[in-house]
Amino acid sequence: MHPPTGCYGAPPQQQSYPTIPAHPAPVPSKAPITNSAHSANYYRSNHHQQQQQQHLSQHHVAPSPYSASPSSAPPSQTYATLPSSAPPPSNAHYSQQPLQQQHHPPYAPPGSYYGPQSYHAPPAQQSQQQPSLVPAPAVGPGAPVYPIVSYPSAPGSSQFGTLSSSQSAAAHGVMPTQMGAPLHQYGTTRPASTAAVQPGYGVAPPSHLAPTVNGQGGTGMCGGDTSSSSTGSASPVPNSYDNLEGGSYPDSMPPSNHMTNQAAPYGNYGYPGMPPAYHQGPAAVTDSSPSHDPYGQSSYQQYSQPFPNMSQLSAALGGLSGVPELEVAALRPVNLLQERDLLPHRPLEAPEPNLSPDLKKVNCCPQSFRCTLTSIPQTQALLTKARLPLGLLLHPFRDLQQLPVITSNTIVRCRSCRTYINPFVTFLDQRRWKCNLCYRVNDVPDEFMYNPVTRSYGEPHKRPEVQNATVEFIASSDYMLRPPQPAAYLFVLDVSHNAVEAGYLKYFCESLMDNLDKLPGDTRTRVGFLTFDNTIHFYNLQEGLSQPQMLVVSDIDDIFIPSHDSLMVNLKESKELVKDLLTSLPGMFSESKETHSALGPALQAAFKLMTPTGGRVTVFQTQLPTIGAGSLQSREDPNQRSSTKGVQHLGPATDFYKKLALDCSGQQIGVDLFLLSSQYTDLASLSCISKYSAGSIFYYPSFHCTQNPTQLEKFQKDLERYLTRKIGFEAVMRIRCTKGLSIHTFHGNFFVRSTDLLSLANVNPDSAFAVQMSIDDSLADSSLACFQAALLYTSSKGKRRIRVHTLCLPVVNQLSDVYAGADVQAITCLLADMAIDRSITSSLSDARDALTNAVVDLMSAYKNNVCNLQQSGLVVAASMRLFPVYILSLLKQKALRTGTSTRLDERVFAMCEFKTQPLQQLMRMVHPDLYRLDDMSDQGALHLNDTVVPQPHLLHLSADRVTRDGAFLLDCGNVFYLWIGKSCDHLFIQDVLGFPDYASIPATMTHIPELETLLSERVRAFLDWLQDKRAFSSTLTVMKDNSSAKASFFQYLVEDRSEGPFSYNEFLQHIQQQMS
Amino acid sequence: LLLLLYTNAYGLYHMIIAFDELKTDYKNPIDQCNTLNPTVEKVKKIKRVKIAIKLVLPEYLIHFFFCVMFFCAAEWLTLSLNLPLLAYHVWRYMSRPVMSGPGLYDPTTIMNADILAFCQKEGWCKLAFYLLSFFYYLYGMIYVLVSS
């Protein structure tokens, strides 16, 4: 019944909904739709079936006005359940209970009236489940309303539980002490006297509201809290009432208010039972009673949840948004001078926005879409006061395991701002929805009323678009400028003497040969080859030729294309010729003595060749372009490499490449650059060709096929990934955000075509983008801020698709809340991007100062505005405790360091990586993960399939953590270092490395043998597990304590003084000085 | 002379409009339909940037010509009023982004909010300056005509 389930691969939900069985059996879970497979969407396939069945499902429709949900339970049932559930055993404890009971009767009727389906079901379940104390209740209630609830990750937290608990807290007037600061508003809003009444209130609204708000489902529940808290009194009722009249539906809030008026004790609601009694107890004592914890916590968080989209409520929000315990923890002041062990045991996760669990459930995955502040400050003034950058980090085309793909004739969008419909819109009634970005009220088109997932009619809020924050649409021809072009790949290969020396050609041809069938594309896929030294060579691969024909154009000042239709050929038809060419290519130039490189003209030729279709140009270059247009001179002075003064030549020397890239971008050609060189090649200029055409850049310093096996291995692995990864053509990405927010600056590889539109000739799954935002208008009238990134692209199969990500975050008006929601990793990445811009437009030292100042500013701001304690030392919110470490590591990165010998190209490449790498990868590069491997235990290990993946603790990057008797793994993102201490346990060396003792380990070792020992299995399982999470595979280097490569290991220990002027302690002291 | 100045102000006005269009573009819902229309959009945008580029140099040249005229006419006061702007123009042109052709604005960075805002502000300030000086010159001319 819930096809979506299938999509998500969520656990079977059946159990949770008793009611469901009544429905016509859904198409049982279809195979999950993975985007990689491009599988057809369930939508389409089911469609006709569904229509046929529609008449069957009509009975559902009939009750629809009120029973928006499919829940088959007859109203009467609802009724029944309420009372029964009401007297839960737990209630007995309650002093308040009598009160509630009284209210019950009045309530009940409304209950049945409205939301019934959605609500009564829950109660029943809850009562059942109560005994078990399992968080399950949440699932229960949610289930009927929202079939899709099955988010694997979703915590079982009980929504209901939460509500009640919060109320209880209020009622008692007991605020847990921790909450004090954040809650301030709370206190004010609710006078103690009202407490008793309020509880009831609070409860009712939440539950009811919830459904209304989203229309969709999950969200609603918690929202209620806010409203209740804010109003505190009956006042809310009238308002909502009005709304109700206004034509609200079952979905809409009004009903809820209704309930509230009446009296609202919790009980009515339906959840009768367990929650109130249960929670109240725990809530009051949240801290003290550990046993209750699960409940208490969940309830708390929910409490704080802002109400989605309800402008009326928003005001209340601020107050309400209490601080969940998590947040309290995030706010705990940390004195950096005293606390040393700051690192968590496991790599840091993205902080969870302080949203209702239902919103959280549907919110966009932080890996795709992340904001530096998970609580958006209400005004620019507040943002400035916080001294933190506001921005988004996007990884829009990431490889996803599951992605709902939707085909429908009309893609529902806001008529005013063109936002795609998303889980955070409000359904005013079944016919209208309110845009969450511009607040315009739109009509729901007829087609949208039909829900292919449940095959029922009249439930727009259950459509997959509204249940998922990440969806993909198959776009109609309205979204095309021209018919989708075939995937076209052109390889531009440097075959000058230098390239032959480096010997990459052979490996490239081998790799391409192996992956020829895996190139993304369909039967129309076209390929072409072009080689160049001081002339340009084209290859005629027209089907029917007996062997490839080489056409040489030596007039590089005025490039022309010798033959128009036979140079880019259909891969399928000419596969034999292509293979021929790939076999013969390495040999053809082995005698080449030509040292010049005409890269510029070759790129111009490639541009002309690709203009008709657009596509991807892959350039392999091994030296500085020396002749023709775009030739460059060496600008690097090796003696200046370690200068502490400014670094020159970070910007391009010529705008030839930039202009060409813009032309390419206009013709939908993306240029990817592989730079394999041992000398200076002026990457700063060359990188422009990829930067502005949305390409990617790979750099292999001192690449040589025999002398540098690690680079070769990395090249081969990267190439394999590169050739087989997904690709999108003719892409544009637009980022929309809630009214009041605007985009300030973009970071990444693209051409900015408009204030919110990026033009991406090619889009690949490994590049990320960052966006700086500013707050133009106060966001006071909304409680949520939403961001939507829509990526329109042509898939390699010739389908026009739109991938939409929507992120929803709460708006706060307190500085402490802003700090509590700060995402230190995202902030670090965004600051890195900003610092790189600064170092190019201004100077490197400027950028470094700016980074240091960012820490100083944050510390001062926190000290002055939030932390009232007159503590000495450096105090910072716990959420930001790693900020100084990260900034210090940033300052020691190749891109930004001074005082250490850094080749200009490597520096520029590091800068390019900062701009395009996704956050996780970037963080590993900036602040590598250090693990100790020789004493791993299975405690806390992950069990995946049949393998046990141990989870060793993270260690601080300091030499005093690296002991002589241990083995340590340093995960730097694209390379692993396995450090073997001098007196490392022999057992480890034997079991894992396969050598008898330390002395016999070779100096260069790049693989871990597959041994049958337990330890070896664990180590390999751990390495594989780390590897699985990244797109490009990393190389492994085993290092001995005495090896000469030691320096490259120690340079990553950023907390020491080994690199750069500061150790971590010195850095802190420096900051303290700056503050005073 | 007056006419020239007028042209200059007029040109600048166009430039401001061009920037304004750039900025407000796509915030305007009507333009939203262009979303689907990358090439057209792009051409439009580049055209706008080109307009700006085309206008910049003539503006600078005309201003420079004025200064030369003032110098020849020994109008020291007027010249001194104009010198700062001349110096600014020279500095601005020297510190322009790397570019092979003439021009001041880089299409890849112009959409950056800071830069766009700066360019717009610069445009308005100069427009005000040119307008004021236009009236001042007019006054000067009439004064000379009347007194002779």
PDB file of N, CA and C in Angstrom, chain A residues 765-794:
ATOM      1  N   PRO A 765      28.588  13.805  -9.764  1.00  0.00           N
ATOM      2  CA  PRO A 765      28.166  13.515  -8.388  1.00  0.00           C
ATOM      3  C   PRO A 765      29.217  13.831  -7.342  1.00  0.00           C
ATOM      4  N   ASP A 766      30.381  14.259  -7.740  1.00  0.00           N
ATOM      5  CA  ASP A 766      31.432  14.462  -6.747  1.00  0.00           C
ATOM      6  C   ASP A 766      31.717  15.920  -6.453  1.00  0.00           C
ATOM      7  N   SER A 767      31.009  16.811  -7.099  1.00  0.00           N
ATOM      8  CA  SER A 767      31.334  18.203  -6.814  1.00  0.00           C
ATOM      9  C   SER A 767      30.247  18.828  -5.953  1.00  0.00           C
ATOM     10  N   ALA A 768      30.703  19.678  -5.083  1.00  0.00           N
ATOM     11  CA  ALA A 768      29.785  20.321  -4.154  1.00  0.00           C
ATOM     12  C   ALA A 768      29.842  21.828  -4.371  1.00  0.00           C
ATOM     13  N   PHE A 769      28.905  22.510  -3.810  1.00  0.00           N
ATOM     14  CA  PHE A 769      28.835  23.954  -3.952  1.00  0.00           C
ATOM     15  C   PHE A 769      28.593  24.582  -2.588  1.00  0.00           C
ATOM     16  N   ALA A 770      28.996  25.800  -2.474  1.00  0.00           N
ATOM     17  CA  ALA A 770      28.695  26.504  -1.235  1.00  0.00           C
ATOM     18  C   ALA A 770      28.086  27.846  -1.600  1.00  0.00           C
ATOM     19  N   VAL A 771      27.259  28.332  -0.748  1.00  0.00           N
ATOM     20  CA  VAL A 771      26.549  29.575  -1.007  1.00  0.00           C
ATOM     21  C   VAL A 771      26.577  30.403   0.266  1.00  0.00           C
ATOM     22  N   GLN A 772      26.965  31.645   0.138  1.00  0.00           N
ATOM     23  CA  GLN A 772      26.855  32.543   1.291  1.00  0.00           C
ATOM     24  C   GLN A 772      25.516  33.240   1.209  1.00  0.00           C
ATOM     25  N   MET A 773      24.883  33.374   2.348  1.00  0.00           N
ATOM     26  CA  MET A 773      23.567  33.992   2.343  1.00  0.00           C
ATOM     27  C   MET A 773      23.606  35.270   3.169  1.00  0.00           C
ATOM     28  N   SER A 774      22.681  36.134   2.889  1.00  0.00           N
ATOM     29  CA  SER A 774      22.501  37.269   3.780  1.00  0.00           C
ATOM     30  C   SER A 774      21.023  37.421   4.057  1.00  0.00           C
ATOM     31  N   ILE A 775      20.729  38.090   5.136  1.00  0.00           N
ATOM     32  CA  ILE A 775      19.336  38.254   5.534  1.00  0.00           C
ATOM     33  C   ILE A 775      18.928  39.677   5.200  1.00  0.00           C
ATOM     34  N   ASP A 776      18.070  39.817   4.220  1.00  0.00           N
ATOM     35  CA  ASP A 776      17.675  41.159   3.793  1.00  0.00           C
ATOM     36  C   ASP A 776      16.584  41.733   4.681  1.00  0.00           C
ATOM     37  N   ASP A 777      15.580  40.924   4.917  1.00  0.00           N
ATOM     38  CA  ASP A 777      14.470  41.392   5.733  1.00  0.00           C
ATOM     39  C   ASP A 777      14.354  40.504   6.954  1.00  0.00           C
ATOM     40  N   SER A 778      13.767  41.059   7.959  1.00  0.00           N
ATOM     41  CA  SER A 778      13.576  40.268   9.171  1.00  0.00           C
ATOM     42  C   SER A 778      12.696  39.064   8.875  1.00  0.00           C
ATOM     43  N   LEU A 779      13.043  37.958   9.489  1.00  0.00           N
ATOM     44  CA  LEU A 779      12.266  36.742   9.273  1.00  0.00           C
ATOM     45  C   LEU A 779      11.261  36.543  10.399  1.00  0.00           C
ATOM     46  N   ALA A 780      10.957  37.634  11.079  1.00  0.00           N
ATOM     47  CA  ALA A 780      10.169  37.502  12.298  1.00  0.00           C
ATOM     48  C   ALA A 780       8.801  36.896  12.056  1.00  0.00           C
ATOM     49  N   ASP A 781       8.279  37.073  10.854  1.00  0.00           N
ATOM     50  CA  ASP A 781       6.915  36.587  10.665  1.00  0.00           C
ATOM     51  C   ASP A 781       6.853  35.132  10.229  1.00  0.00           C
ATOM     52  N   SER A 782       7.964  34.470  10.274  1.00  0.00           N
ATOM     53  CA  SER A 782       7.881  33.041   9.964  1.00  0.00           C
ATOM     54  C   SER A 782       8.729  32.296  10.975  1.00  0.00           C
ATOM     55  N   SER A 783       8.327  31.102  11.245  1.00  0.00           N
ATOM     56  CA  SER A 783       9.074  30.334  12.225  1.00  0.00           C
ATOM     57  C   SER A 783      10.046  29.396  11.555  1.00  0.00           C
ATOM     58  N   LEU A 784       9.895  29.237  10.274  1.00  0.00           N
ATOM     59  CA  LEU A 784      10.773  28.322   9.558  1.00  0.00           C
ATOM     60  C   LEU A 784      11.385  29.033   8.372  1.00  0.00           C
ATOM     61  N   ALA A 785      12.602  28.689   8.087  1.00  0.00           N
ATOM     62  CA  ALA A 785      13.230  29.181   6.869  1.00  0.00           C
ATOM     63  C   ALA A 785      13.501  27.966   6.003  1.00  0.00           C
ATOM     64  N   CYS A 786      13.180  28.083   4.742  1.00  0.00           N
ATOM     65  CA  CYS A 786      13.370  26.942   3.853  1.00  0.00           C
ATOM     66  C   CYS A 786      14.285  27.327   2.710  1.00  0.00           C
ATOM     67  N   PHE A 787      15.023  26.342   2.257  1.00  0.00           N
ATOM     68  CA  PHE A 787      15.909  26.526   1.124  1.00  0.00           C
ATOM     69  C   PHE A 787      15.615  25.413   0.135  1.00  0.00           C
ATOM     70  N   GLN A 788      15.567  25.766  -1.113  1.00  0.00           N
ATOM     71  CA  GLN A 788      15.312  24.736  -2.094  1.00  0.00           C
ATOM     72  C   GLN A 788      16.320  24.855  -3.225  1.00  0.00           C
ATOM     73  N   ALA A 789      16.984  23.759  -3.489  1.00  0.00           N
ATOM     74  CA  ALA A 789      17.911  23.728  -4.610  1.00  0.00           C
ATOM     75  C   ALA A 789      17.316  22.820  -5.663  1.00  0.00           C
ATOM     76  N   ALA A 790      17.122  23.342  -6.840  1.00  0.00           N
ATOM     77  CA  ALA A 790      16.549  22.537  -7.914  1.00  0.00           C
ATOM     78  C   ALA A 790      17.573  22.422  -9.026  1.00  0.00           C
ATOM     79  N   LEU A 791      17.918  21.224  -9.350  1.00  0.00           N
ATOM     80  CA  LEU A 791      18.923  20.968 -10.374  1.00  0.00           C
ATOM     81  C   LEU A 791      18.226  20.359 -11.577  1.00  0.00           C
ATOM     82  N   LEU A 792      18.238  21.102 -12.658  1.00  0.00           N
ATOM     83  CA  LEU A 792      17.602  20.627 -13.885  1.00  0.00           C
ATOM     84  C   LEU A 792      18.707  20.127 -14.794  1.00  0.00           C
ATOM     85  N   TYR A 793      18.641  18.885 -15.214  1.00  0.00           N
ATOM     86  CA  TYR A 793      19.728  18.365 -16.036  1.00  0.00           C
ATOM     87  C   TYR A 793      19.218  17.326 -17.011  1.00  0.00           C
ATOM     88  N   THR A 794      20.042  17.039 -17.994  1.00  0.00           N
ATOM     89  CA  THR A 794      19.728  15.974 -18.933  1.00  0.00           C
ATOM     90  C   THR A 794      20.557  14.769 -18.535  1.00  0.00           C
TER      91      THR A 794
END
